[in-house]
XYZ file of C-alpha atoms in Angstrom:
167
model
C 148.064 102.491 52.417
C 150.007 105.437 52.326
C 146.904 107.505 53.077
C 146.447 105.604 56.263
C 149.758 106.212 57.486
C 149.492 109.967 56.619
C 146.440 110.294 58.340
C 147.649 108.002 61.864
C 150.370 111.001 61.556
C 148.213 114.297 61.301
C 146.151 112.696 64.221
C 148.780 111.613 66.407
C 150.253 115.282 65.900
C 147.436 116.938 67.152
C 146.312 114.099 69.481
C 149.293 112.064 70.493
C 148.528 108.847 72.540
C 149.017 110.301 76.150
C 146.967 113.309 75.470
C 143.899 111.603 74.617
C 144.087 109.343 77.657
C 144.578 112.109 79.861
C 142.166 113.680 77.891
C 139.809 111.657 78.824
C 140.412 111.181 82.341
C 139.579 114.422 82.389
C 136.400 114.413 81.000
C 135.187 111.373 82.850
C 136.565 113.278 86.042
C 134.455 116.347 85.195
C 131.127 113.836 83.976
C 131.886 112.418 87.189
C 132.009 115.524 89.659
C 129.396 117.055 88.084
C 126.984 113.971 88.454
C 127.798 113.643 91.701
C 126.945 117.214 93.288
C 123.922 116.711 90.809
C 122.797 114.717 93.066
C 124.001 114.928 96.254
C 124.305 118.548 97.748
C 126.362 119.868 100.059
C 124.694 121.409 102.854
C 125.875 123.353 106.085
C 123.907 123.130 108.946
C 123.418 126.878 110.347
C 121.378 127.546 113.378
C 119.948 125.815 116.257
C 116.438 125.280 114.877
C 117.262 121.721 114.464
C 119.005 120.649 117.321
C 119.008 117.956 119.217
C 118.680 116.184 115.927
C 121.385 118.138 113.758
C 123.867 120.375 115.571
C 125.094 124.060 114.298
C 127.943 124.154 112.361
C 127.616 120.596 111.280
C 127.443 119.202 107.667
C 125.825 116.531 105.542
C 124.512 115.682 101.642
C 121.445 116.196 100.669
C 120.358 113.192 98.542
C 118.140 115.267 95.802
C 116.510 112.362 94.358
C 114.790 110.756 97.152
C 112.008 112.687 96.684
C 111.561 112.292 92.745
C 108.917 109.520 92.386
C 106.893 109.826 96.140
C 106.365 113.417 98.669
C 107.667 113.537 101.871
C 106.280 111.929 104.471
C 104.972 112.814 108.329
C 108.698 112.676 110.202
C 110.973 112.834 106.985
C 113.564 115.786 107.582
C 113.228 117.630 104.011
C 116.321 120.275 102.807
C 113.837 122.844 101.581
C 115.826 125.643 98.898
C 115.705 129.043 100.401
C 115.969 132.811 98.679
C 118.795 131.550 96.678
C 121.149 129.092 97.196
C 120.703 128.839 101.381
C 119.069 125.200 102.168
C 117.363 124.637 105.233
C 116.581 121.445 107.206
C 113.103 121.107 108.483
C 111.238 118.232 109.565
C 107.664 117.246 108.010
C 105.127 117.163 110.742
C 101.727 117.434 108.175
C 100.863 116.739 104.809
C 98.162 117.655 102.099
C 94.490 117.423 103.945
C 95.981 117.319 107.471
C 95.161 119.973 110.125
C 97.445 120.603 111.863
C 98.008 122.919 115.477
C 100.578 123.589 118.510
C 98.419 123.809 121.759
C 99.766 123.777 124.876
C 103.095 122.899 123.858
C 101.928 120.016 121.995
C 102.022 119.258 118.366
C 98.419 118.338 116.960
C 97.452 116.870 113.757
C 94.221 116.052 112.622
C 93.046 116.518 116.207
C 95.363 113.834 117.654
C 98.891 114.750 120.046
C 101.766 113.608 118.346
C 104.457 112.049 120.226
C 108.091 113.183 119.142
C 111.181 111.681 120.539
C 113.312 114.095 119.041
C 111.566 117.118 120.672
C 113.255 117.577 123.870
C 111.959 120.670 125.209
C 107.903 121.568 123.982
C 107.159 124.787 121.782
C 106.358 128.003 123.727
C 103.617 129.148 121.065
C 100.206 127.879 120.127
C 98.967 128.473 116.425
C 95.526 128.074 115.633
C 94.490 125.031 113.327
C 95.486 124.737 109.737
C 94.541 122.824 107.055
C 97.675 122.069 104.971
C 96.458 122.655 100.816
C 97.114 120.524 98.039
C 100.853 120.484 96.696
C 101.927 121.288 100.136
C 103.774 120.156 103.689
C 103.975 121.943 107.071
C 107.340 121.790 108.366
C 109.022 122.758 111.016
C 112.132 122.559 113.342
C 112.843 120.083 116.228
C 114.234 122.673 118.144
C 110.239 123.935 119.496
C 111.427 125.578 122.502
C 113.072 128.699 120.539
C 110.561 131.716 119.706
C 112.135 132.678 116.437
C 110.172 131.969 113.185
C 113.021 129.864 111.442
C 111.937 127.415 114.340
C 108.075 126.979 113.286
C 108.370 127.555 109.604
C 104.517 126.253 108.224
C 103.597 125.151 104.491
C 105.981 124.685 102.566
C 105.838 124.018 98.393
C 106.357 120.823 97.525
C 109.103 121.856 94.342
C 111.194 123.827 97.045
C 111.737 120.634 99.157
C 115.416 119.204 97.204
C 115.886 116.235 98.758
C 116.684 115.124 102.200
C 119.849 114.205 104.386
C 122.101 111.453 103.815
C 123.595 111.265 107.563
């Protein structure tokens, strides 16, 4: 009995009950924040490549587990890891095995013109037909009227796709 009393006094001397609860709360909070930011990555929208769907200067969270069990499909908006911690939002227009091209302001996938309600102005550029390789998908921005390279991104490896936006 005396031994239990002494060990209890020593234990409480080093870590009183109030401090145990506080320490457990701090550990729980740290683990929760780590899990939250491992699953949901904050993403700032920079540039006009996805307008009108996503506005420049906007903010969203990328759900990192979205494509854990299946690859992105045509029409999905994805986040792509780009040069370190920078993230890009782009739309998947073709998947592995598809042939994609832009001709006279229209997107053609496997020779068929695609209707895209989110594209307001047609693109001003043409591309030769490209067959998307296995393990890749073809992505572009929604604002196709812009002529910069950022708006017509092209093939991206599936392992560079980090998730999809939540809202």
